[in-house]
Coordinates of C-alpha atoms in Angstrom, one line a residue:
M1 CA 0.0 0.0 0.0
S2 CA 2.9 2.4 0.9
V3 CA 4.5 1.7 -2.5
I4 CA 1.3 2.7 -4.3
Y5 CA 1.0 5.8 -2.1
N6 CA 4.6 6.7 -3.0
K7 CA 3.9 6.4 -6.7
R8 CA 1.0 8.7 -6.4
I9 CA 3.2 11.3 -4.6
M10 CA 5.8 11.0 -7.3
A11 CA 3.2 11.3 -10.1
T12 CA 1.9 14.5 -8.6
R13 CA 5.3 16.0 -8.2
N14 CA 5.9 15.5 -11.9
S15 CA 2.8 16.7 -13.9
K16 CA 1.5 14.3 -16.6
L17 CA 2.1 16.9 -19.4
Y18 CA 5.7 17.5 -18.2
L19 CA 6.3 13.7 -18.0
L20 CA 4.9 13.1 -21.5
I21 CA 7.0 15.8 -23.1
T22 CA 10.2 15.0 -21.2
L23 CA 9.9 11.2 -21.5
G24 CA 8.7 11.5 -25.1
I25 CA 11.9 13.5 -26.0
A26 CA 14.1 11.2 -24.0
S27 CA 12.7 8.0 -25.4
A28 CA 12.9 9.3 -29.0
F29 CA 16.4 10.6 -28.6
G30 CA 18.1 7.3 -29.2
P31 CA 16.3 6.4 -32.5
F32 CA 16.6 10.1 -33.6
L33 CA 20.3 10.2 -33.3
T34 CA 20.7 7.1 -35.4
D35 CA 18.6 8.4 -38.3
F36 CA 19.0 12.1 -38.1
Y37 CA 22.4 12.1 -39.9
L38 CA 21.4 9.5 -42.6
P39 CA 21.2 12.2 -45.4
T40 CA 24.9 13.1 -44.6
L41 CA 26.3 9.7 -45.4
P42 CA 27.2 10.5 -49.0
V43 CA 28.9 13.7 -47.8
L44 CA 30.9 11.9 -45.0
D45 CA 32.7 9.5 -47.3
K46 CA 34.0 12.5 -49.3
Y47 CA 34.9 14.5 -46.1
F48 CA 36.9 11.6 -44.6
N49 CA 38.1 10.4 -48.0
T50 CA 37.0 6.9 -47.2
S51 CA 34.6 4.1 -48.5
A52 CA 30.9 4.2 -48.2
S53 CA 31.0 0.9 -46.3
L54 CA 33.1 2.4 -43.5
V55 CA 30.7 5.4 -43.3
Q56 CA 27.8 3.0 -43.0
L57 CA 29.7 1.2 -40.3
S58 CA 29.2 4.4 -38.1
L59 CA 25.4 3.7 -38.2
T60 CA 25.9 0.1 -37.3
F61 CA 28.1 0.9 -34.3
C62 CA 25.7 3.6 -33.1
M63 CA 22.9 1.0 -33.1
I64 CA 25.1 -1.5 -31.3
G65 CA 25.8 1.2 -28.7
L66 CA 22.0 1.8 -28.3
A67 CA 21.3 -1.9 -27.9
V68 CA 24.2 -2.7 -25.5
G69 CA 24.0 0.6 -23.5
Q70 CA 20.6 -0.3 -22.3
L71 CA 21.8 -3.5 -20.7
F72 CA 24.1 -1.5 -18.4
I73 CA 22.1 1.7 -17.8
G74 CA 18.8 -0.1 -17.0
P75 CA 20.2 -2.0 -13.9
L76 CA 22.1 1.1 -12.8
S77 CA 18.9 3.1 -12.7
D78 CA 17.3 0.4 -10.5
K79 CA 20.3 0.8 -8.1
Y80 CA 20.8 4.6 -8.1
G81 CA 17.5 6.0 -9.2
R82 CA 16.4 7.4 -12.6
K83 CA 17.6 11.0 -12.7
R84 CA 21.3 10.6 -12.0
P85 CA 22.1 7.9 -14.6
L86 CA 20.0 9.7 -17.2
L87 CA 21.8 13.1 -16.7
L88 CA 25.2 11.3 -16.7
S89 CA 24.3 9.5 -20.0
L90 CA 23.3 12.9 -21.5
G91 CA 26.6 14.4 -20.4
L92 CA 28.5 11.5 -22.0
F93 CA 26.4 12.1 -25.2
G94 CA 27.5 15.7 -25.3
V95 CA 31.2 14.7 -25.1
A96 CA 30.8 12.1 -27.8
T97 CA 29.0 14.5 -30.1
I98 CA 31.8 17.0 -29.8
G99 CA 34.2 14.1 -30.6
C100 CA 32.2 13.3 -33.8
I101 CA 32.4 16.9 -34.9
Y102 CA 36.2 17.2 -34.4
S103 CA 37.1 13.7 -35.6
Q104 CA 40.2 13.7 -37.8
D105 CA 39.4 10.4 -39.6
I106 CA 36.6 7.9 -40.1
H107 CA 37.9 5.5 -37.4
W108 CA 37.6 8.1 -34.6
F109 CA 34.2 9.1 -36.0
I110 CA 33.0 5.5 -35.8
L111 CA 34.3 5.2 -32.2
F112 CA 32.5 8.4 -31.1
R113 CA 29.3 7.2 -32.8
L114 CA 29.5 4.1 -30.7
V115 CA 29.8 6.2 -27.5
Q116 CA 26.9 8.3 -28.8
G117 CA 24.8 5.2 -29.0
L118 CA 25.8 3.9 -25.6
A119 CA 24.9 7.3 -24.1
G120 CA 21.7 7.7 -26.1
A121 CA 20.5 4.4 -24.7
G122 CA 19.9 6.1 -21.3
G123 CA 16.9 8.0 -22.5
V124 CA 15.4 5.0 -24.3
V125 CA 15.6 2.6 -21.3
I126 CA 15.0 5.0 -18.3
S127 CA 12.0 6.7 -19.9
K128 CA 10.2 3.3 -19.9
S129 CA 11.3 2.6 -16.3
I130 CA 10.0 6.0 -15.1
A131 CA 6.6 5.3 -16.6
T132 CA 6.6 1.9 -14.9
D133 CA 7.5 3.6 -11.6
L134 CA 4.5 5.9 -11.7
Y135 CA 1.7 4.1 -13.5
E136 CA 0.2 0.6 -13.7
G137 CA -2.5 -1.3 -15.4
R138 CA -4.7 0.6 -17.9
E139 CA -3.1 3.9 -16.9
L140 CA 0.3 2.6 -17.8
S141 CA -0.9 1.3 -21.2
M142 CA -2.5 4.6 -21.9
F143 CA 0.7 6.5 -21.1
F144 CA 2.7 4.2 -23.3
S145 CA 0.3 4.7 -26.1
L146 CA 1.1 8.4 -26.0
L147 CA 4.8 7.8 -25.5
S148 CA 5.0 5.3 -28.4
G149 CA 3.3 7.8 -30.6
V150 CA 6.2 10.2 -30.0
Q151 CA 8.9 7.6 -30.1
G152 CA 7.5 6.0 -33.3
L153 CA 7.8 9.3 -35.1
A154 CA 11.6 9.7 -34.4
P155 CA 13.1 7.0 -36.8
I156 CA 10.6 7.9 -39.5
C157 CA 10.8 11.8 -39.4
A158 CA 14.5 12.1 -38.5
P159 CA 15.9 11.4 -42.0
A160 CA 13.4 13.8 -43.6
L161 CA 14.3 16.5 -41.1
G162 CA 18.0 15.8 -41.6
G163 CA 17.7 16.1 -45.3
F164 CA 15.9 19.5 -45.0
L165 CA 18.5 20.9 -42.6
L166 CA 21.3 19.7 -44.9
E167 CA 20.1 22.2 -47.4
V168 CA 21.0 25.1 -45.1
T169 CA 23.9 23.6 -43.2
D170 CA 26.7 20.9 -43.5
W171 CA 27.1 17.6 -41.6
K172 CA 28.8 19.3 -38.7
G173 CA 25.7 21.5 -38.4
I174 CA 23.6 18.4 -38.1
F175 CA 25.7 17.2 -35.2
W176 CA 25.7 20.7 -33.5
I177 CA 21.9 20.5 -33.6
L178 CA 22.1 17.0 -31.9
F179 CA 24.4 18.6 -29.3
A180 CA 21.8 21.4 -28.7
I181 CA 19.0 18.9 -28.3
G182 CA 21.0 17.1 -25.7
L183 CA 21.6 20.3 -23.8
L184 CA 17.9 21.2 -24.0
L185 CA 17.0 17.8 -22.6
V186 CA 19.5 18.3 -19.7
F187 CA 17.8 21.6 -18.9
I188 CA 14.3 20.0 -19.0
L189 CA 15.4 17.1 -16.8
S190 CA 16.9 19.4 -14.2
F191 CA 13.3 20.0 -13.0
F192 CA 12.5 16.3 -12.9
K193 CA 11.6 14.9 -9.5
E194 CA 13.0 11.4 -8.9
S195 CA 10.4 8.7 -9.6
L196 CA 12.1 5.8 -7.8
P197 CA 12.2 6.3 -4.0
K198 CA 15.3 5.1 -2.2
K199 CA 13.4 2.3 -0.3
C200 CA 12.2 0.9 -3.6
R201 CA 15.7 0.7 -5.2
Q202 CA 17.8 -2.4 -5.4
K203 CA 19.7 -3.0 -2.2
E204 CA 22.4 -5.4 -3.5
N205 CA 25.8 -4.3 -4.7
I206 CA 26.1 -3.2 -8.3
Y207 CA 27.3 -6.6 -9.5
S208 CA 24.3 -8.4 -8.0
T209 CA 22.1 -5.9 -9.7
F210 CA 23.1 -7.3 -13.1
H211 CA 22.3 -10.8 -11.8
N212 CA 18.6 -9.7 -11.8
Y213 CA 18.6 -10.3 -15.5
I214 CA 18.4 -14.1 -14.8
P215 CA 14.9 -14.1 -13.2
V216 CA 13.7 -11.7 -15.9
L217 CA 15.0 -14.0 -18.6
H218 CA 13.2 -16.9 -17.0
N219 CA 9.8 -15.1 -17.1
K220 CA 8.4 -16.7 -20.3
R221 CA 5.4 -14.4 -20.6
F222 CA 7.7 -11.3 -20.4
I223 CA 10.0 -12.8 -23.1
N224 CA 7.1 -13.5 -25.4
Y225 CA 5.9 -9.9 -25.0
V226 CA 9.4 -8.7 -25.8
L227 CA 9.6 -10.9 -28.9
V228 CA 6.2 -9.5 -30.0
Q229 CA 7.8 -6.0 -29.9
A230 CA 11.0 -7.2 -31.5
F231 CA 9.2 -8.7 -34.5
A232 CA 7.0 -5.6 -34.8
M233 CA 10.0 -3.3 -34.7
G234 CA 11.6 -5.6 -37.3
V235 CA 8.8 -4.6 -39.7
M236 CA 9.3 -0.9 -39.0
F237 CA 13.1 -1.0 -39.5
A238 CA 12.5 -3.0 -42.8
Y239 CA 10.1 -0.4 -43.9
I240 CA 12.5 2.5 -43.1
A241 CA 15.4 0.7 -44.9
A242 CA 13.4 -0.3 -48.0
S243 CA 11.0 2.7 -48.5
P244 CA 13.4 5.1 -50.2
F245 CA 14.2 2.5 -52.8
I246 CA 10.6 1.3 -53.3
F247 CA 9.0 4.8 -53.5
Q248 CA 11.8 6.8 -55.2
T249 CA 13.7 4.2 -57.3
H250 CA 11.0 1.8 -58.2
Y251 CA 7.9 4.1 -58.4
G252 CA 9.9 7.2 -59.4
L253 CA 8.5 9.5 -56.7
S254 CA 10.2 12.8 -56.1
P255 CA 11.9 13.5 -52.8
T256 CA 9.0 15.8 -51.9
A257 CA 6.3 13.1 -52.8
Y258 CA 8.3 10.5 -50.9
G259 CA 8.5 12.8 -47.9
L260 CA 4.7 13.2 -48.0
C261 CA 4.3 9.4 -48.0
F262 CA 6.8 9.1 -45.1
G263 CA 4.9 11.7 -43.1
A264 CA 1.5 10.1 -43.8
N265 CA 2.8 6.7 -42.5
A266 CA 4.2 8.4 -39.4
V267 CA 0.7 9.7 -38.8
A268 CA -0.6 6.1 -39.2
I269 CA 1.7 4.9 -36.4
M270 CA 0.6 7.8 -34.2
L271 CA -3.1 7.0 -34.8
G272 CA -2.6 3.4 -33.9
S273 CA -0.7 4.3 -30.7
F274 CA -3.3 6.8 -29.6
S275 CA -6.1 4.3 -30.3
V276 CA -4.8 2.0 -27.5
S277 CA -6.5 4.2 -25.0
F278 CA -9.9 3.3 -26.5
F279 CA -9.5 -0.4 -25.6
H280 CA -10.5 -1.9 -22.2
S281 CA -7.1 -3.4 -21.7
A282 CA -3.6 -3.6 -23.3
K283 CA -4.2 -7.3 -24.0
Q284 CA -7.3 -6.5 -26.1
A285 CA -5.4 -3.8 -28.0
M286 CA -2.5 -6.2 -28.7
R287 CA -4.9 -9.0 -29.8
T288 CA -6.7 -6.6 -32.3
G289 CA -3.4 -5.2 -33.5
T290 CA -1.9 -8.7 -34.0
V291 CA -4.9 -10.0 -36.1
G292 CA -5.0 -6.9 -38.2
F293 CA -1.2 -6.8 -38.6
G294 CA -1.2 -10.4 -39.9
L295 CA -4.1 -10.0 -42.3
V296 CA -2.9 -6.7 -43.8
S297 CA 0.7 -8.0 -44.1
L298 CA -0.6 -10.4 -46.8
M299 CA -2.2 -7.5 -48.6
V300 CA 1.1 -5.5 -48.5
A301 CA 3.0 -8.5 -49.9
V302 CA 0.5 -9.1 -52.7
A303 CA 0.6 -5.3 -53.6
L304 CA 4.4 -5.2 -53.7
I305 CA 4.9 -8.5 -55.6
S306 CA 2.2 -7.8 -58.1
N307 CA 3.6 -4.3 -58.8
A308 CA 0.4 -2.5 -57.8
T309 CA 0.1 1.3 -58.3
V310 CA 1.8 3.5 -55.8
I311 CA -1.5 4.7 -54.5
I312 CA -2.6 1.2 -53.7
V313 CA 0.7 0.3 -52.0
E314 CA 0.7 3.5 -49.9
S315 CA -3.0 3.0 -48.9
I316 CA -2.3 -0.5 -47.7
L317 CA 0.9 0.5 -45.9
F318 CA -1.0 3.3 -44.1
L319 CA -3.6 0.7 -42.7
F320 CA -0.7 -1.7 -41.9
L321 CA 1.1 0.8 -39.8
I322 CA -2.0 1.7 -37.9
F323 CA -2.0 -1.9 -36.6
L324 CA 1.8 -1.6 -35.9
G325 CA 0.9 1.5 -33.7
L326 CA -1.5 -0.6 -31.7
I327 CA 1.1 -3.4 -31.0
L328 CA 4.1 -1.3 -29.9
P329 CA 2.7 0.5 -26.8
S330 CA 0.5 -2.4 -25.7
S331 CA 3.3 -5.0 -25.9
T332 CA 5.6 -2.6 -24.0
A333 CA 3.1 -2.0 -21.2
L334 CA 2.3 -5.7 -20.9
A335 CA 6.0 -6.6 -20.8
L336 CA 7.0 -4.1 -18.1
D337 CA 3.9 -4.8 -16.1
E338 CA 5.3 -8.4 -15.7
E339 CA 8.5 -7.2 -14.2
R340 CA 7.8 -4.2 -11.9
D341 CA 10.4 -5.2 -9.3
N342 CA 13.1 -5.2 -12.0
S343 CA 11.8 -2.6 -14.3
G344 CA 15.2 -1.2 -15.2
N345 CA 16.5 -4.7 -16.2
A346 CA 13.3 -5.5 -18.0
S347 CA 13.3 -2.2 -19.9
A348 CA 16.9 -2.8 -20.8
L349 CA 16.3 -6.2 -22.3
L350 CA 13.2 -4.9 -24.1
G351 CA 15.3 -2.1 -25.7
F352 CA 18.3 -4.3 -26.4
L353 CA 16.4 -7.0 -28.2
T354 CA 14.3 -4.7 -30.3
F355 CA 17.2 -2.6 -31.5
L356 CA 19.4 -5.6 -32.1
F357 CA 16.6 -7.3 -34.1
G358 CA 16.0 -4.1 -36.1
G359 CA 19.7 -3.8 -36.8
V360 CA 19.8 -7.4 -38.2
I361 CA 16.6 -7.0 -40.2
S362 CA 17.4 -3.7 -42.0
P363 CA 20.2 -4.8 -44.3
L364 CA 18.3 -8.0 -45.3
T365 CA 15.8 -5.9 -47.4
G366 CA 18.7 -5.2 -49.8
L367 CA 19.2 -8.9 -50.7
G368 CA 17.9 -9.7 -54.2
N369 CA 14.7 -8.0 -55.5
M370 CA 13.8 -5.5 -52.8
L371 CA 10.0 -5.8 -53.4
Y372 CA 10.2 -9.6 -52.8
T373 CA 12.6 -9.6 -49.9
T374 CA 10.7 -6.8 -48.1
S375 CA 7.4 -8.8 -48.6
I376 CA 9.0 -11.9 -47.2
I377 CA 10.4 -10.1 -44.2
I378 CA 7.1 -8.5 -43.4
I379 CA 5.2 -11.8 -43.6
V380 CA 7.8 -13.6 -41.5
C381 CA 7.8 -10.9 -38.8
C382 CA 4.0 -10.8 -38.7
L383 CA 4.0 -14.6 -38.2
G384 CA 6.5 -14.1 -35.3
V385 CA 4.2 -11.4 -33.8
W386 CA 1.2 -13.7 -34.0
W387 CA 3.0 -16.8 -32.6
C388 CA 4.5 -14.9 -29.6
T389 CA 1.2 -13.1 -28.9
R390 CA -0.5 -16.5 -28.9
K391 CA 2.1 -17.9 -26.5
A392 CA 1.8 -14.9 -24.2
I393 CA -2.0 -14.6 -24.2
S394 CA -3.8 -17.9 -24.2
D395 CA -7.1 -16.6 -25.4
I396 CA -5.7 -15.0 -28.6
V397 CA -8.0 -14.9 -31.6
C398 CA -6.6 -17.4 -34.1

């Protein structure tokens, strides 16, 4: 009873609007920093006088940092509270960003991108833990639906925004903007009131804190919810990787028209995420999302393989991504609700596996005919979502 009372006190100390804005920016920060500089890749190989593959390696290392960093920062936040580790990770991010700007060769640039990823992981993992500290049940799923709407926009809108800014600045200007966003987040977080009381923190030494991964990994229902999100995020990363080639190269859309499609699909994910609040429970939202996701995936595959018109492909994708928006916040809420006592570790594993899965899936879209490989990846990932949902929720609609 006292734990619930403490949560209520913490929630009132941080207003819901403040929490939504702050945690939305923090959770989107990691995905944003991976994709914001994508339009600069062709410029970087000329600047550093190196190969395109080495420049692309900077993206891979940043994603590795985002995945691995969560495994360390999550448990630390269970031990020392949420605010301190988050501010320290943002400080490290600032140092790494300056390092990127003043790197003399591509190898130093790759190293600092790795550190950027490790530091950026703090916002991704701790934002989920803070939400779990303060909310539970339907209130938690509703908050995650709003949070996922913001977070889902980051990897989709970041490349378009980066491309626009590259018209008025150079690649270093892009990184200075990243640095400024980090400073802004530090300022906003200086007003944050700690959400994890000292008596609720892990009492063991720091090494024992990492051992808490073992019981979390043994929670089969939690793992199934995590895999639901991993497969769903695999679809989103596949879409992000393949969409420029499908819309611009195959269908011949202009960058402006492609940007409009990109923006429309971002709205679709937001609509799906916000729709979670209209369901009686997160389980019901995930069941609905899973069934719709699976059925529409077949329509997407048929449209791509049959070379349907771009209007048909975009219309089906829009509907498809609405169901994706339903799955992401509901699976997150259900997963973290399973491991409240180890929310930092649980959030870390959730983030690690989804980013790792997305990093593996993305390059696979480029194997062979992209329309075929993207269709296959979408169907396989949707089957994975359906199977893991069925395992996690016994009354899933088959």
